PDB file of N, CA and C in Angstrom:
ATOM      1  N   MET S   1       0.840  -1.174   0.000  1.00 91.00           N
ATOM      2  CA  MET S   1       0.000   0.000   0.000  1.00 91.00           C
ATOM      3  C   MET S   1       0.889   1.243   0.000  1.00 91.00           C
ATOM      4  N   ILE S   2       0.501   2.240  -0.741  1.00 93.00           N
ATOM      5  CA  ILE S   2       1.242   3.501  -0.786  1.00 93.00           C
ATOM      6  C   ILE S   2       0.435   4.559  -0.039  1.00 93.00           C
ATOM      7  N   LYS S   3       1.117   5.293   0.839  1.00 96.00           N
ATOM      8  CA  LYS S   3       0.448   6.373   1.563  1.00 96.00           C
ATOM      9  C   LYS S   3       1.367   7.593   1.601  1.00 96.00           C
ATOM     10  N   THR S   4       0.800   8.731   1.963  1.00 96.00           N
ATOM     11  CA  THR S   4       1.587   9.957   2.070  1.00 96.00           C
ATOM     12  C   THR S   4       1.664  10.384   3.523  1.00 96.00           C
ATOM     13  N   GLU S   5       2.742  11.090   3.827  1.00 96.00           N
ATOM     14  CA  GLU S   5       2.984  11.538   5.183  1.00 96.00           C
ATOM     15  C   GLU S   5       3.783  12.833   5.115  1.00 96.00           C
ATOM     16  N   GLU S   6       3.717  13.633   6.175  1.00 97.00           N
ATOM     17  CA  GLU S   6       4.556  14.823   6.271  1.00 97.00           C
ATOM     18  C   GLU S   6       5.562  14.625   7.387  1.00 97.00           C
ATOM     19  N   VAL S   7       6.829  14.958   7.093  1.00 98.00           N
ATOM     20  CA  VAL S   7       7.903  14.830   8.077  1.00 98.00           C
ATOM     21  C   VAL S   7       8.753  16.098   8.030  1.00 98.00           C
ATOM     22  N   LYS S   8       9.521  16.307   9.090  1.00 98.00           N
ATOM     23  CA  LYS S   8      10.443  17.437   9.147  1.00 98.00           C
ATOM     24  C   LYS S   8      11.870  16.917   9.191  1.00 98.00           C
ATOM     25  N   ILE S   9      12.759  17.614   8.476  1.00 97.00           N
ATOM     26  CA  ILE S   9      14.187  17.322   8.575  1.00 97.00           C
ATOM     27  C   ILE S   9      14.922  18.632   8.790  1.00 97.00           C
ATOM     28  N   LYS S  10      16.032  18.538   9.486  1.00 97.00           N
ATOM     29  CA  LYS S  10      16.843  19.711   9.794  1.00 97.00           C
ATOM     30  C   LYS S  10      17.435  20.288   8.512  1.00 97.00           C
ATOM     31  N   ILE S  11      17.470  21.599   8.413  1.00 96.00           N
ATOM     32  CA  ILE S  11      18.044  22.271   7.245  1.00 96.00           C
ATOM     33  C   ILE S  11      19.569  22.168   7.314  1.00 96.00           C
ATOM     34  N   PRO S  12      20.202  21.616   6.266  1.00 95.00           N
ATOM     35  CA  PRO S  12      21.664  21.505   6.257  1.00 95.00           C
ATOM     36  C   PRO S  12      22.302  22.794   5.738  1.00 95.00           C
ATOM     37  N   LYS S  13      23.639  22.876   5.864  1.00 94.00           N
ATOM     38  CA  LYS S  13      24.352  24.027   5.306  1.00 94.00           C
ATOM     39  C   LYS S  13      24.224  24.043   3.796  1.00 94.00           C
ATOM     40  N   GLU S  14      24.308  22.859   3.171  1.00 94.00           N
ATOM     41  CA  GLU S  14      24.172  22.743   1.720  1.00 94.00           C
ATOM     42  C   GLU S  14      23.117  21.691   1.409  1.00 94.00           C
ATOM     43  N   LEU S  15      22.069  22.091   0.705  1.00 93.00           N
ATOM     44  CA  LEU S  15      20.970  21.185   0.395  1.00 93.00           C
ATOM     45  C   LEU S  15      21.280  20.376  -0.859  1.00 93.00           C
ATOM     46  N   THR S  16      21.170  19.041  -0.718  1.00 96.00           N
ATOM     47  CA  THR S  16      21.278  18.141  -1.865  1.00 96.00           C
ATOM     48  C   THR S  16      20.186  17.089  -1.738  1.00 96.00           C
ATOM     49  N   SER S  17      19.816  16.503  -2.852  1.00 96.00           N
ATOM     50  CA  SER S  17      18.815  15.439  -2.804  1.00 96.00           C
ATOM     51  C   SER S  17      19.363  14.225  -2.066  1.00 96.00           C
ATOM     52  N   GLU S  18      20.674  14.009  -2.148  1.00 96.00           N
ATOM     53  CA  GLU S  18      21.289  12.896  -1.439  1.00 96.00           C
ATOM     54  C   GLU S  18      21.134  13.066   0.075  1.00 96.00           C
ATOM     55  N   TYR S  19      21.288  14.295   0.550  1.00 96.00           N
ATOM     56  CA  TYR S  19      21.113  14.565   1.988  1.00 96.00           C
ATOM     57  C   TYR S  19      19.694  14.199   2.419  1.00 96.00           C
ATOM     58  N   ILE S  20      18.707  14.635   1.662  1.00 97.00           N
ATOM     59  CA  ILE S  20      17.315  14.354   2.009  1.00 97.00           C
ATOM     60  C   ILE S  20      17.048  12.850   1.963  1.00 97.00           C
ATOM     61  N   ASP S  21      17.512  12.176   0.903  1.00 96.00           N
ATOM     62  CA  ASP S  21      17.329  10.723   0.808  1.00 96.00           C
ATOM     63  C   ASP S  21      17.937  10.010   2.014  1.00 96.00           C
ATOM     64  N   GLU S  22      19.128  10.420   2.408  1.00 96.00           N
ATOM     65  CA  GLU S  22      19.810   9.791   3.539  1.00 96.00           C
ATOM     66  C   GLU S  22      19.066  10.037   4.854  1.00 96.00           C
ATOM     67  N   GLU S  23      18.586  11.255   5.062  1.00 97.00           N
ATOM     68  CA  GLU S  23      17.836  11.559   6.290  1.00 97.00           C
ATOM     69  C   GLU S  23      16.548  10.744   6.359  1.00 97.00           C
ATOM     70  N   LEU S  24      15.859  10.587   5.249  1.00 96.00           N
ATOM     71  CA  LEU S  24      14.628   9.801   5.227  1.00 96.00           C
ATOM     72  C   LEU S  24      14.924   8.326   5.493  1.00 96.00           C
ATOM     73  N   LYS S  25      16.048   7.823   4.971  1.00 96.00           N
ATOM     74  CA  LYS S  25      16.459   6.444   5.247  1.00 96.00           C
ATOM     75  C   LYS S  25      16.730   6.246   6.732  1.00 96.00           C
ATOM     76  N   LYS S  26      17.400   7.232   7.347  1.00 96.00           N
ATOM     77  CA  LYS S  26      17.690   7.157   8.782  1.00 96.00           C
ATOM     78  C   LYS S  26      16.404   7.072   9.599  1.00 96.00           C
ATOM     79  N   MET S  27      15.330   7.698   9.091  1.00 96.00           N
ATOM     80  CA  MET S  27      14.036   7.663   9.777  1.00 96.00           C
ATOM     81  C   MET S  27      13.297   6.348   9.535  1.00 96.00           C
ATOM     82  N   GLY S  28      13.837   5.514   8.637  1.00 94.00           N
ATOM     83  CA  GLY S  28      13.239   4.211   8.388  1.00 94.00           C
ATOM     84  C   GLY S  28      12.178   4.188   7.307  1.00 94.00           C
ATOM     85  N   PHE S  29      12.133   5.197   6.454  1.00 93.00           N
ATOM     86  CA  PHE S  29      11.119   5.258   5.402  1.00 93.00           C
ATOM     87  C   PHE S  29      11.616   4.633   4.104  1.00 93.00           C
ATOM     88  N   ASP S  30      10.721   3.904   3.425  1.00 88.00           N
ATOM     89  CA  ASP S  30      10.949   3.389   2.070  1.00 88.00           C
ATOM     90  C   ASP S  30      10.241   4.369   1.135  1.00 88.00           C
ATOM     91  N   VAL S  31      10.949   5.419   0.723  1.00 95.00           N
ATOM     92  CA  VAL S  31      10.337   6.561   0.036  1.00 95.00           C
ATOM     93  C   VAL S  31      10.309   6.360  -1.477  1.00 95.00           C
ATOM     94  N   LEU S  32       9.136   6.607  -2.070  1.00 96.00           N
ATOM     95  CA  LEU S  32       8.994   6.594  -3.523  1.00 96.00           C
ATOM     96  C   LEU S  32       9.254   7.980  -4.096  1.00 96.00           C
ATOM     97  N   LYS S  33       8.667   8.996  -3.457  1.00 97.00           N
ATOM     98  CA  LYS S  33       8.809  10.394  -3.884  1.00 97.00           C
ATOM     99  C   LYS S  33       8.790  11.287  -2.664  1.00 97.00           C
ATOM    100  N   TRP S  34       9.433  12.445  -2.780  1.00 98.00           N
ATOM    101  CA  TRP S  34       9.349  13.440  -1.727  1.00 98.00           C
ATOM    102  C   TRP S  34       9.335  14.824  -2.355  1.00 98.00           C
ATOM    103  N   ALA S  35       8.783  15.784  -1.603  1.00 98.00           N
ATOM    104  CA  ALA S  35       8.759  17.177  -2.041  1.00 98.00           C
ATOM    105  C   ALA S  35       8.815  18.077  -0.809  1.00 98.00           C
ATOM    106  N   ILE S  36       9.597  19.132  -0.912  1.00 98.00           N
ATOM    107  CA  ILE S  36       9.633  20.130   0.157  1.00 98.00           C
ATOM    108  C   ILE S  36       8.392  20.996  -0.007  1.00 98.00           C
ATOM    109  N   VAL S  37       7.561  21.048   1.030  1.00 98.00           N
ATOM    110  CA  VAL S  37       6.311  21.793   0.941  1.00 98.00           C
ATOM    111  C   VAL S  37       6.283  23.037   1.822  1.00 98.00           C
ATOM    112  N   ASP S  38       7.220  23.123   2.780  1.00 98.00           N
ATOM    113  CA  ASP S  38       7.260  24.279   3.671  1.00 98.00           C
ATOM    114  C   ASP S  38       8.604  24.269   4.396  1.00 98.00           C
ATOM    115  N   PHE S  39       8.928  25.370   5.048  1.00 97.00           N
ATOM    116  CA  PHE S  39      10.150  25.432   5.852  1.00 97.00           C
ATOM    117  C   PHE S  39      10.036  26.561   6.852  1.00 97.00           C
ATOM    118  N   ASP S  40      10.880  26.485   7.899  1.00 96.00           N
ATOM    119  CA  ASP S  40      11.018  27.576   8.848  1.00 96.00           C
ATOM    120  C   ASP S  40      12.515  27.810   9.022  1.00 96.00           C
ATOM    121  N   GLU S  41      12.915  28.421  10.106  1.00 95.00           N
ATOM    122  CA  GLU S  41      14.331  28.746  10.291  1.00 95.00           C
ATOM    123  C   GLU S  41      15.230  27.523  10.412  1.00 95.00           C
ATOM    124  N   ASN S  42      14.695  26.408  10.929  1.00 96.00           N
ATOM    125  CA  ASN S  42      15.521  25.242  11.228  1.00 96.00           C
ATOM    126  C   ASN S  42      15.175  23.965  10.469  1.00 96.00           C
ATOM    127  N   TYR S  43      13.953  23.873   9.966  1.00 97.00           N
ATOM    128  CA  TYR S  43      13.490  22.616   9.382  1.00 97.00           C
ATOM    129  C   TYR S  43      12.799  22.803   8.038  1.00 97.00           C
ATOM    130  N   TYR S  44      12.955  21.769   7.181  1.00 97.00           N
ATOM    131  CA  TYR S  44      12.131  21.634   5.983  1.00 97.00           C
ATOM    132  C   TYR S  44      10.993  20.691   6.328  1.00 97.00           C
ATOM    133  N   LYS S  45       9.800  20.985   5.828  1.00 98.00           N
ATOM    134  CA  LYS S  45       8.680  20.057   5.942  1.00 98.00           C
ATOM    135  C   LYS S  45       8.548  19.379   4.584  1.00 98.00           C
ATOM    136  N   LEU S  46       8.596  18.052   4.588  1.00 98.00           N
ATOM    137  CA  LEU S  46       8.499  17.271   3.354  1.00 98.00           C
ATOM    138  C   LEU S  46       7.221  16.471   3.328  1.00 98.00           C
ATOM    139  N   ASN S  47       6.629  16.385   2.160  1.00 98.00           N
ATOM    140  CA  ASN S  47       5.518  15.473   1.906  1.00 98.00           C
ATOM    141  C   ASN S  47       6.155  14.281   1.205  1.00 98.00           C
ATOM    142  N   ILE S  48       5.980  13.091   1.785  1.00 98.00           N
ATOM    143  CA  ILE S  48       6.614  11.912   1.209  1.00 98.00           C
ATOM    144  C   ILE S  48       5.564  10.853   0.859  1.00 98.00           C
ATOM    145  N   ALA S  49       5.813  10.122  -0.218  1.00 98.00           N
ATOM    146  CA  ALA S  49       5.013   8.964  -0.575  1.00 98.00           C
ATOM    147  C   ALA S  49       5.825   7.741  -0.181  1.00 98.00           C
ATOM    148  N   ILE S  50       5.226   6.872   0.647  1.00 94.00           N
ATOM    149  CA  ILE S  50       5.955   5.726   1.178  1.00 94.00           C
ATOM    150  C   ILE S  50       5.179   4.426   0.961  1.00 94.00           C
ATOM    151  N   VAL S  51       5.927   3.341   0.950  1.00 87.00           N
ATOM    152  CA  VAL S  51       5.335   2.016   0.894  1.00 87.00           C
ATOM    153  C   VAL S  51       5.152   1.548   2.328  1.00 87.00           C
ATOM    154  N   SER S  52       3.921   1.164   2.658  1.00 80.00           N
ATOM    155  CA  SER S  52       3.683   0.709   4.039  1.00 80.00           C
ATOM    156  C   SER S  52       3.246  -0.733   4.078  1.00 80.00           C
TER     157      SER S  52
END
């Protein structure tokens, strides 16, 4: 089953897709797609599609 979820990750000094992929892996997600949908001073909010 595929579902969507919103998660926050810390903003790095240099943003790369590899950084985001690695952070999501550390959280234990099997991610199909992700998108940055919002941010504040410290965090990006991502909408992710995951296999559950």
